[in-house]
Amino acid sequence: MQLTINGELRSVPDPATVAALLDHLALDARAVVVELNRTIVRRPAIATTALRENDSVEIVHFVGGG
Amino acid sequence: MLEIAGVPFRSRLMVGTGKYRSNEEMTRAIAASGAEVVTVAVRRVSLDRADEGGILHQLDPKQYFLLSNTAGCYSADEAIRYARLAREAGFNDFVKLEVIGDRETLLPDTAGLLEATAVLAAEGFKVLAYTNDDLITALRLEDAGAVAVMPLASPIGSGLGLLNPYFIRTIKSRLGVPVIVDAGVGTASDACLVMEQGVDGILMNTALAEATDPVLMAEAMRHAVEAGRAAYLAGRMPRREIAVPSSPTAGMLR
């Protein structure tokens, strides 16, 4: 499946859900926030939200800042 | 005690987490500052390596109050997007709102800031709005629903200190919500002078991160903020353009 993840076009082995994508990327779902096609994926929905071909995903976290 | 939107905070000094030479130095400096509120930024995770960049590996969210910022945002829409992402992280609904208007000075886009403040306040965000030292903008931000207004002492990262004590004093005297001076402090005397204006608190980052010894500077800042606050409460003596002797003029040898 082709996805745009954080601005990069990526092929990923058909993750059925956002949770599966985070697993694939070795990211802790509790430590990140996900936006799917410009809409935030609420925490409880991460396990059930499906991904489709050409979806745009943003995965963010907190970094140092002033 | 400092209270913002009904939440009490044990320190009037708030600190950022950017630009430190190492995480170890950052955590030690923050501990030495005595700050409870620490600011963080929202950025994309790196997809290609283990997730070491996250600040939560360094700071215990149970020990510190994480205040996410919208630094780097140049429009109201962008800042609103970042604020919503930050809130979804689930720590609190506070946001240090920045809408920057100019890449050279990093001065705020006050029109965009007012717009974003109104939108976010309506969504239940507790907006702490980073702004310039302009009274009218500060008043409008309060009207728009900001729970605190954060005028600058001088531009972000400049270390130029408090450029206009009179404007900061005026803003403090006219606003009902807390006034936290954000940006521009370079050293302890700057922080002390800011607090002597009677403001409720101060937020700094670069002054600590770029000090030769950030831990020692953090300690100095903690004392400076306490000293400045105490001096404000104590009430300074009047300024006089003449000398007045401190020792008795009577009883001199003749």
mmCIF file of C-alpha atoms in Angstrom:
data_model
loop_
_atom_site.group_PDB
_atom_site.id
_atom_site.type_symbol
_atom_site.label_atom_id
_atom_site.label_comp_id
_atom_site.label_asym_id
_atom_site.label_seq_id
_atom_site.Cartn_x
_atom_site.Cartn_y
_atom_site.Cartn_z
ATOM 1 C CA MET A 1 0.000 0.000 0.000
ATOM 2 C CA GLN A 2 1.262 3.488 -0.856
ATOM 3 C CA LEU A 3 0.904 6.098 1.860
ATOM 4 C CA THR A 4 2.288 9.558 2.339
ATOM 5 C CA ILE A 5 3.719 9.492 5.842
ATOM 6 C CA ASN A 6 5.105 12.743 7.237
ATOM 7 C CA GLY A 7 5.416 14.063 3.719
ATOM 8 C CA GLU A 8 7.283 11.010 2.377
ATOM 9 C CA LEU A 9 5.786 8.600 -0.111
ATOM 10 C CA ARG A 10 6.140 5.117 1.392
ATOM 11 C CA SER A 11 5.188 1.580 0.546
ATOM 12 C CA VAL A 12 4.021 -0.338 3.557
ATOM 13 C CA PRO A 13 2.807 -3.943 3.757
ATOM 14 C CA ASP A 14 -0.942 -3.317 3.859
ATOM 15 C CA PRO A 15 -1.492 -2.176 7.432
ATOM 16 C CA ALA A 16 -5.194 -2.572 8.062
ATOM 17 C CA THR A 17 -5.358 0.110 10.711
ATOM 18 C CA VAL A 18 -3.479 3.100 12.083
ATOM 19 C CA ALA A 19 -2.402 0.945 15.021
ATOM 20 C CA ALA A 20 -0.912 -1.621 12.629
ATOM 21 C CA LEU A 21 0.989 1.135 10.812
ATOM 22 C CA LEU A 22 2.460 2.420 14.075
ATOM 23 C CA ASP A 23 3.452 -1.154 14.918
ATOM 24 C CA HIS A 24 5.124 -1.512 11.555
ATOM 25 C CA LEU A 25 7.052 1.725 12.148
ATOM 26 C CA ALA A 26 7.974 0.589 15.666
ATOM 27 C CA LEU A 27 6.270 3.645 17.183
ATOM 28 C CA ASP A 28 4.564 3.624 20.568
ATOM 29 C CA ALA A 29 0.950 4.675 20.012
ATOM 30 C CA ARG A 30 0.893 6.320 23.453
ATOM 31 C CA ALA A 31 3.813 8.586 22.577
ATOM 32 C CA VAL A 32 2.526 9.972 19.276
ATOM 33 C CA VAL A 33 -0.483 11.737 17.802
ATOM 34 C CA VAL A 34 -1.734 10.785 14.351
ATOM 35 C CA GLU A 35 -3.494 12.865 11.744
ATOM 36 C CA LEU A 36 -5.128 11.027 8.830
ATOM 37 C CA ASN A 37 -5.931 13.188 5.794
ATOM 38 C CA ARG A 38 -5.813 16.303 8.009
ATOM 39 C CA THR A 39 -8.153 14.880 10.664
ATOM 40 C CA ILE A 40 -6.833 13.859 14.062
ATOM 41 C CA VAL A 41 -7.283 10.187 14.874
ATOM 42 C CA ARG A 42 -8.600 10.197 18.410
ATOM 43 C CA ARG A 43 -6.776 7.876 20.792
ATOM 44 C CA PRO A 44 -9.522 5.270 21.171
ATOM 45 C CA ALA A 45 -9.923 5.085 17.375
ATOM 46 C CA ILE A 46 -6.292 4.267 16.566
ATOM 47 C CA ALA A 47 -6.915 0.511 16.758
ATOM 48 C CA THR A 48 -9.970 0.610 14.526
ATOM 49 C CA THR A 49 -9.297 3.393 11.985
ATOM 50 C CA ALA A 50 -8.674 1.842 8.568
ATOM 51 C CA LEU A 51 -6.086 3.095 6.080
ATOM 52 C CA ARG A 52 -6.636 3.334 2.354
ATOM 53 C CA GLU A 53 -4.332 3.564 -0.649
ATOM 54 C CA ASN A 54 -2.798 7.053 -1.001
ATOM 55 C CA ASP A 55 -3.891 8.220 2.436
ATOM 56 C CA SER A 56 -1.844 11.005 3.934
ATOM 57 C CA VAL A 57 -0.674 10.345 7.475
ATOM 58 C CA GLU A 58 1.093 12.711 9.861
ATOM 59 C CA ILE A 59 2.670 11.259 12.982
ATOM 60 C CA VAL A 60 3.912 13.789 15.523
ATOM 61 C CA HIS A 61 5.316 13.876 19.024
ATOM 62 C CA PHE A 62 6.672 16.384 21.523
ATOM 63 C CA VAL A 63 10.212 17.612 21.095
ATOM 64 C CA GLY A 64 12.252 20.261 22.872
ATOM 65 C CA GLY A 65 11.020 23.807 22.285
ATOM 66 C CA GLY A 66 10.661 27.202 23.889
ATOM 67 C CA MET B 1 0.900 31.674 44.234
ATOM 68 C CA LEU B 2 0.632 31.867 40.462
ATOM 69 C CA GLU B 3 -2.701 30.613 39.168
ATOM 70 C CA ILE B 4 -3.672 30.338 35.507
ATOM 71 C CA ALA B 5 -7.217 29.351 34.526
ATOM 72 C CA GLY B 6 -7.731 28.032 38.056
ATOM 73 C CA VAL B 7 -4.609 25.859 38.004
ATOM 74 C CA PRO B 8 -2.049 26.741 40.699
ATOM 75 C CA PHE B 9 1.656 26.654 39.844
ATOM 76 C CA ARG B 10 4.432 26.464 42.407
ATOM 77 C CA SER B 11 6.973 28.502 40.430
ATOM 78 C CA ARG B 12 6.717 31.801 38.572
ATOM 79 C CA LEU B 13 9.578 30.698 36.358
ATOM 80 C CA MET B 14 8.688 28.653 33.285
ATOM 81 C CA VAL B 15 11.335 27.178 31.041
ATOM 82 C CA GLY B 16 11.680 25.863 27.529
ATOM 83 C CA THR B 17 13.328 22.620 26.485
ATOM 84 C CA GLY B 18 14.924 23.628 23.187
ATOM 85 C CA LYS B 19 18.509 24.127 22.085
ATOM 86 C CA TYR B 20 20.322 22.444 24.983
ATOM 87 C CA ARG B 21 23.649 20.830 24.183
ATOM 88 C CA SER B 22 22.496 17.560 25.717
ATOM 89 C CA ASN B 23 19.413 16.066 27.300
ATOM 90 C CA GLU B 24 21.369 15.486 30.475
ATOM 91 C CA GLU B 25 22.258 19.184 30.728
ATOM 92 C CA MET B 26 18.650 20.108 29.997
ATOM 93 C CA THR B 27 17.144 17.930 32.700
ATOM 94 C CA ARG B 28 19.651 19.166 35.265
ATOM 95 C CA ALA B 29 19.067 22.805 34.320
ATOM 96 C CA ILE B 30 15.291 22.433 34.484
ATOM 97 C CA ALA B 31 15.560 20.807 37.903
ATOM 98 C CA ALA B 32 17.837 23.627 39.105
ATOM 99 C CA SER B 33 15.405 26.275 37.811
ATOM 100 C CA GLY B 34 12.662 24.985 40.081
ATOM 101 C CA ALA B 35 10.210 25.412 37.190
ATOM 102 C CA GLU B 36 7.027 23.404 37.076
ATOM 103 C CA VAL B 37 5.808 24.527 33.652
ATOM 104 C CA VAL B 38 8.040 23.408 30.791
ATOM 105 C CA THR B 39 7.318 24.144 27.152
ATOM 106 C CA VAL B 40 7.527 21.597 24.366
ATOM 107 C CA ALA B 41 7.011 21.702 20.606
ATOM 108 C CA VAL B 42 5.068 19.415 18.267
ATOM 109 C CA ARG B 43 7.042 17.966 15.362
ATOM 110 C CA ARG B 44 6.976 15.003 13.004
ATOM 111 C CA VAL B 45 8.530 11.819 14.362
ATOM 112 C CA SER B 46 11.541 10.534 12.496
ATOM 113 C CA LEU B 47 10.472 7.395 10.645
ATOM 114 C CA ASP B 48 13.865 5.880 10.092
ATOM 115 C CA ARG B 49 15.339 5.484 13.516
ATOM 116 C CA ALA B 50 14.303 4.559 16.987
ATOM 117 C CA ASP B 51 12.168 7.244 18.530
ATOM 118 C CA GLU B 52 14.833 8.949 20.615
ATOM 119 C CA GLY B 53 13.846 12.485 19.700
ATOM 120 C CA GLY B 54 10.769 12.579 21.893
ATOM 121 C CA ILE B 55 11.060 14.863 24.897
ATOM 122 C CA LEU B 56 8.928 12.562 27.032
ATOM 123 C CA HIS B 57 11.900 10.229 27.290
ATOM 124 C CA GLN B 58 13.615 13.021 29.227
ATOM 125 C CA LEU B 59 10.865 14.662 31.261
ATOM 126 C CA ASP B 60 8.383 12.951 33.516
ATOM 127 C CA PRO B 61 4.931 14.394 32.728
ATOM 128 C CA LYS B 62 3.922 13.626 36.294
ATOM 129 C CA GLN B 63 6.670 15.881 37.605
ATOM 130 C CA TYR B 64 6.298 18.747 35.118
ATOM 131 C CA PHE B 65 3.372 20.574 33.566
ATOM 132 C CA LEU B 66 3.892 20.238 29.821
ATOM 133 C CA LEU B 67 2.924 23.405 27.981
ATOM 134 C CA SER B 68 2.934 22.752 24.239
ATOM 135 C CA ASN B 69 3.681 25.635 21.936
ATOM 136 C CA THR B 70 2.829 26.416 18.339
ATOM 137 C CA ALA B 71 6.296 27.722 17.559
ATOM 138 C CA GLY B 72 7.118 27.870 13.885
ATOM 139 C CA CYS B 73 3.513 28.520 12.854
ATOM 140 C CA TYR B 74 2.978 31.455 10.515
ATOM 141 C CA SER B 75 -0.815 31.452 10.238
ATOM 142 C CA ALA B 76 -3.801 31.095 12.545
ATOM 143 C CA ASP B 77 -4.869 27.885 10.764
ATOM 144 C CA GLU B 78 -1.454 26.287 11.180
ATOM 145 C CA ALA B 79 -1.266 27.241 14.873
ATOM 146 C CA ILE B 80 -4.769 25.874 15.461
ATOM 147 C CA ARG B 81 -3.767 22.587 13.800
ATOM 148 C CA TYR B 82 -0.696 22.259 16.024
ATOM 149 C CA ALA B 83 -2.691 23.110 19.158
ATOM 150 C CA ARG B 84 -5.233 20.399 18.390
ATOM 151 C CA LEU B 85 -2.499 17.824 17.801
ATOM 152 C CA ALA B 86 -0.853 18.764 21.078
ATOM 153 C CA ARG B 87 -4.082 18.463 23.023
ATOM 154 C CA GLU B 88 -4.655 14.981 21.617
ATOM 155 C CA ALA B 89 -1.447 13.904 23.361
ATOM 156 C CA GLY B 90 -3.650 14.007 26.424
ATOM 157 C CA PHE B 91 -1.727 15.968 29.054
ATOM 158 C CA ASN B 92 -3.782 19.163 29.343
ATOM 159 C CA ASP B 93 -5.695 21.686 27.274
ATOM 160 C CA PHE B 94 -3.203 24.535 27.739
ATOM 161 C CA VAL B 95 -1.383 25.897 24.725
ATOM 162 C CA LYS B 96 1.298 28.529 24.377
ATOM 163 C CA LEU B 97 -0.012 30.090 21.220
ATOM 164 C CA GLU B 98 2.475 31.575 18.804
ATOM 165 C CA VAL B 99 1.553 32.929 15.407
ATOM 166 C CA ILE B 100 4.745 34.331 13.985
ATOM 167 C CA GLY B 101 4.629 37.143 11.459
ATOM 168 C CA ASP B 102 8.213 37.626 10.382
ATOM 169 C CA ARG B 103 11.123 35.222 9.982
ATOM 170 C CA GLU B 104 13.812 37.736 10.826
ATOM 171 C CA THR B 105 12.434 39.166 14.067
ATOM 172 C CA LEU B 106 10.031 36.315 14.971
ATOM 173 C CA LEU B 107 7.617 39.041 16.029
ATOM 174 C CA PRO B 108 4.013 37.902 16.353
ATOM 175 C CA ASP B 109 1.318 38.269 13.709
ATOM 176 C CA THR B 110 -1.148 39.839 16.104
ATOM 177 C CA ALA B 111 -4.125 39.600 13.726
ATOM 178 C CA GLY B 112 -3.541 35.870 13.260
ATOM 179 C CA LEU B 113 -2.936 35.500 16.985
ATOM 180 C CA LEU B 114 -6.279 37.099 17.853
ATOM 181 C CA GLU B 115 -8.072 34.927 15.322
ATOM 182 C CA ALA B 116 -6.477 31.704 16.599
ATOM 183 C CA THR B 117 -7.069 32.679 20.238
ATOM 184 C CA ALA B 118 -10.796 33.110 19.635
ATOM 185 C CA VAL B 119 -11.105 29.780 17.794
ATOM 186 C CA LEU B 120 -9.116 27.803 20.349
ATOM 187 C CA ALA B 121 -10.776 29.418 23.383
ATOM 188 C CA ALA B 122 -14.162 28.460 21.914
ATOM 189 C CA GLU B 123 -12.894 24.866 21.663
ATOM 190 C CA GLY B 124 -12.044 24.884 25.360
ATOM 191 C CA PHE B 125 -8.317 25.475 25.042
ATOM 192 C CA LYS B 126 -6.566 27.456 27.755
ATOM 193 C CA VAL B 127 -4.678 29.869 25.557
ATOM 194 C CA LEU B 128 -1.493 31.568 26.749
ATOM 195 C CA ALA B 129 -0.841 33.999 23.935
ATOM 196 C CA TYR B 130 2.683 35.029 22.995
ATOM 197 C CA THR B 131 2.503 38.625 21.829
ATOM 198 C CA ASN B 132 4.459 41.836 21.604
ATOM 199 C CA ASP B 133 4.517 44.484 24.318
ATOM 200 C CA ASP B 134 1.492 46.282 22.899
ATOM 201 C CA LEU B 135 -1.291 47.066 25.382
ATOM 202 C CA ILE B 136 -4.107 47.108 22.839
ATOM 203 C CA THR B 137 -3.263 43.660 21.491
ATOM 204 C CA ALA B 138 -2.983 42.373 25.048
ATOM 205 C CA LEU B 139 -6.438 43.726 25.890
ATOM 206 C CA ARG B 140 -7.916 42.217 22.709
ATOM 207 C CA LEU B 141 -6.341 38.849 23.522
ATOM 208 C CA GLU B 142 -7.940 38.899 26.947
ATOM 209 C CA ASP B 143 -11.295 39.746 25.319
ATOM 210 C CA ALA B 144 -10.797 36.904 22.832
ATOM 211 C CA GLY B 145 -10.535 34.441 25.718
ATOM 212 C CA ALA B 146 -6.814 34.088 26.469
ATOM 213 C CA VAL B 147 -6.233 32.820 30.026
ATOM 214 C CA ALA B 148 -2.815 34.500 30.124
ATOM 215 C CA VAL B 149 -1.029 37.003 27.941
ATOM 216 C CA MET B 150 2.679 36.620 27.249
ATOM 217 C CA PRO B 151 4.292 39.836 26.056
ATOM 218 C CA LEU B 152 7.916 39.681 24.995
ATOM 219 C CA ALA B 153 10.749 41.409 26.827
ATOM 220 C CA SER B 154 12.619 41.479 23.495
ATOM 221 C CA PRO B 155 12.684 39.182 20.442
ATOM 222 C CA ILE B 156 12.853 35.401 20.858
ATOM 223 C CA GLY B 157 16.384 34.166 21.385
ATOM 224 C CA SER B 158 17.854 37.677 21.335
ATOM 225 C CA GLY B 159 18.930 37.944 24.962
ATOM 226 C CA LEU B 160 18.459 41.707 24.737
ATOM 227 C CA GLY B 161 16.619 41.854 28.063
ATOM 228 C CA LEU B 162 13.647 44.028 28.941
ATOM 229 C CA LEU B 163 13.417 46.730 26.268
ATOM 230 C CA ASN B 164 10.315 48.516 27.513
ATOM 231 C CA PRO B 165 9.589 48.154 31.225
ATOM 232 C CA TYR B 166 6.912 50.846 30.994
ATOM 233 C CA PHE B 167 4.872 48.932 28.392
ATOM 234 C CA ILE B 168 5.127 45.697 30.386
ATOM 235 C CA ARG B 169 4.018 47.534 33.541
ATOM 236 C CA THR B 170 1.137 49.103 31.679
ATOM 237 C CA ILE B 171 -0.039 45.752 30.308
ATOM 238 C CA LYS B 172 0.133 44.229 33.787
ATOM 239 C CA SER B 173 -1.836 47.090 35.308
ATOM 240 C CA ARG B 174 -4.640 46.836 32.750
ATOM 241 C CA LEU B 175 -5.193 43.086 32.361
ATOM 242 C CA GLY B 176 -7.224 40.835 34.610
ATOM 243 C CA VAL B 177 -5.571 37.613 33.408
ATOM 244 C CA PRO B 178 -1.997 36.742 34.400
ATOM 245 C CA VAL B 179 0.828 38.386 32.462
ATOM 246 C CA ILE B 180 3.812 36.120 31.827
ATOM 247 C CA VAL B 181 6.743 37.775 30.093
ATOM 248 C CA ASP B 182 8.048 35.448 27.397
ATOM 249 C CA ALA B 183 11.234 35.778 25.390
ATOM 250 C CA GLY B 184 14.252 38.032 25.379
ATOM 251 C CA VAL B 185 15.714 37.539 28.840
ATOM 252 C CA GLY B 186 19.491 37.090 28.688
ATOM 253 C CA THR B 187 20.743 36.919 32.225
ATOM 254 C CA ALA B 188 19.599 37.013 35.840
ATOM 255 C CA SER B 189 19.391 40.807 36.139
ATOM 256 C CA ASP B 190 17.005 40.842 33.151
ATOM 257 C CA ALA B 191 14.737 38.322 34.863
ATOM 258 C CA CYS B 192 14.837 40.269 38.106
ATOM 259 C CA LEU B 193 13.960 43.512 36.325
ATOM 260 C CA VAL B 194 11.060 41.795 34.550
ATOM 261 C CA MET B 195 9.648 40.495 37.824
ATOM 262 C CA GLU B 196 10.090 43.914 39.456
ATOM 263 C CA GLN B 197 7.497 45.246 36.998
ATOM 264 C CA GLY B 198 4.910 43.206 38.902
ATOM 265 C CA VAL B 199 4.177 40.606 36.237
ATOM 266 C CA ASP B 200 2.991 37.169 37.265
ATOM 267 C CA GLY B 201 5.778 35.110 35.783
ATOM 268 C CA ILE B 202 8.422 34.701 33.147
ATOM 269 C CA LEU B 203 9.226 32.108 30.502
ATOM 270 C CA MET B 204 12.714 31.619 29.152
ATOM 271 C CA ASN B 205 14.670 29.101 27.135
ATOM 272 C CA THR B 206 17.753 30.369 25.335
ATOM 273 C CA ALA B 207 19.113 32.224 28.374
ATOM 274 C CA LEU B 208 19.542 28.835 30.026
ATOM 275 C CA ALA B 209 20.285 26.636 27.022
ATOM 276 C CA GLU B 210 22.997 28.905 25.638
ATOM 277 C CA ALA B 211 24.621 29.822 28.938
ATOM 278 C CA THR B 212 28.130 28.453 29.334
ATOM 279 C CA ASP B 213 26.818 26.621 32.408
ATOM 280 C CA PRO B 214 23.055 26.155 32.002
ATOM 281 C CA VAL B 215 22.620 24.520 35.402
ATOM 282 C CA LEU B 216 24.268 27.405 37.235
ATOM 283 C CA MET B 217 22.334 29.938 35.137
ATOM 284 C CA ALA B 218 19.091 28.121 35.956
ATOM 285 C CA GLU B 219 19.889 28.465 39.642
ATOM 286 C CA ALA B 220 20.676 32.162 39.144
ATOM 287 C CA MET B 221 17.376 32.650 37.311
ATOM 288 C CA ARG B 222 15.435 30.938 40.080
ATOM 289 C CA HIS B 223 16.940 33.368 42.609
ATOM 290 C CA ALA B 224 16.440 36.333 40.248
ATOM 291 C CA VAL B 225 12.756 35.582 39.753
ATOM 292 C CA GLU B 226 12.220 35.181 43.483
ATOM 293 C CA ALA B 227 14.209 38.336 44.226
ATOM 294 C CA GLY B 228 12.391 40.376 41.590
ATOM 295 C CA ARG B 229 9.011 39.224 42.838
ATOM 296 C CA ALA B 230 9.923 39.970 46.459
ATOM 297 C CA ALA B 231 11.257 43.410 45.519
ATOM 298 C CA TYR B 232 8.043 44.190 43.654
ATOM 299 C CA LEU B 233 5.943 43.160 46.639
ATOM 300 C CA ALA B 234 8.232 45.032 49.026
ATOM 301 C CA GLY B 235 7.723 48.278 47.103
ATOM 302 C CA ARG B 236 10.803 50.167 46.052
ATOM 303 C CA MET B 237 11.868 53.529 47.454
ATOM 304 C CA PRO B 238 11.179 56.587 45.348
ATOM 305 C CA ARG B 239 13.763 57.665 42.783
ATOM 306 C CA ARG B 240 15.312 61.042 43.575
ATOM 307 C CA GLU B 241 17.568 63.195 41.458
ATOM 308 C CA ILE B 242 19.468 64.305 44.563
ATOM 309 C CA ALA B 243 21.493 62.580 47.262
ATOM 310 C CA VAL B 244 20.013 62.103 50.714
ATOM 311 C CA PRO B 245 22.452 61.058 53.451
ATOM 312 C CA SER B 246 21.868 57.696 55.088
ATOM 313 C CA SER B 247 23.798 58.555 58.279
ATOM 314 C CA PRO B 248 22.704 61.207 60.827
ATOM 315 C CA THR B 249 23.773 64.728 59.979
ATOM 316 C CA ALA B 250 23.599 65.639 63.695
ATOM 317 C CA GLY B 251 26.331 64.675 66.171
ATOM 318 C CA MET B 252 29.269 65.344 63.894
ATOM 319 C CA LEU B 253 32.576 66.352 65.583
ATOM 320 C CA ARG B 254 33.204 70.083 65.448
#
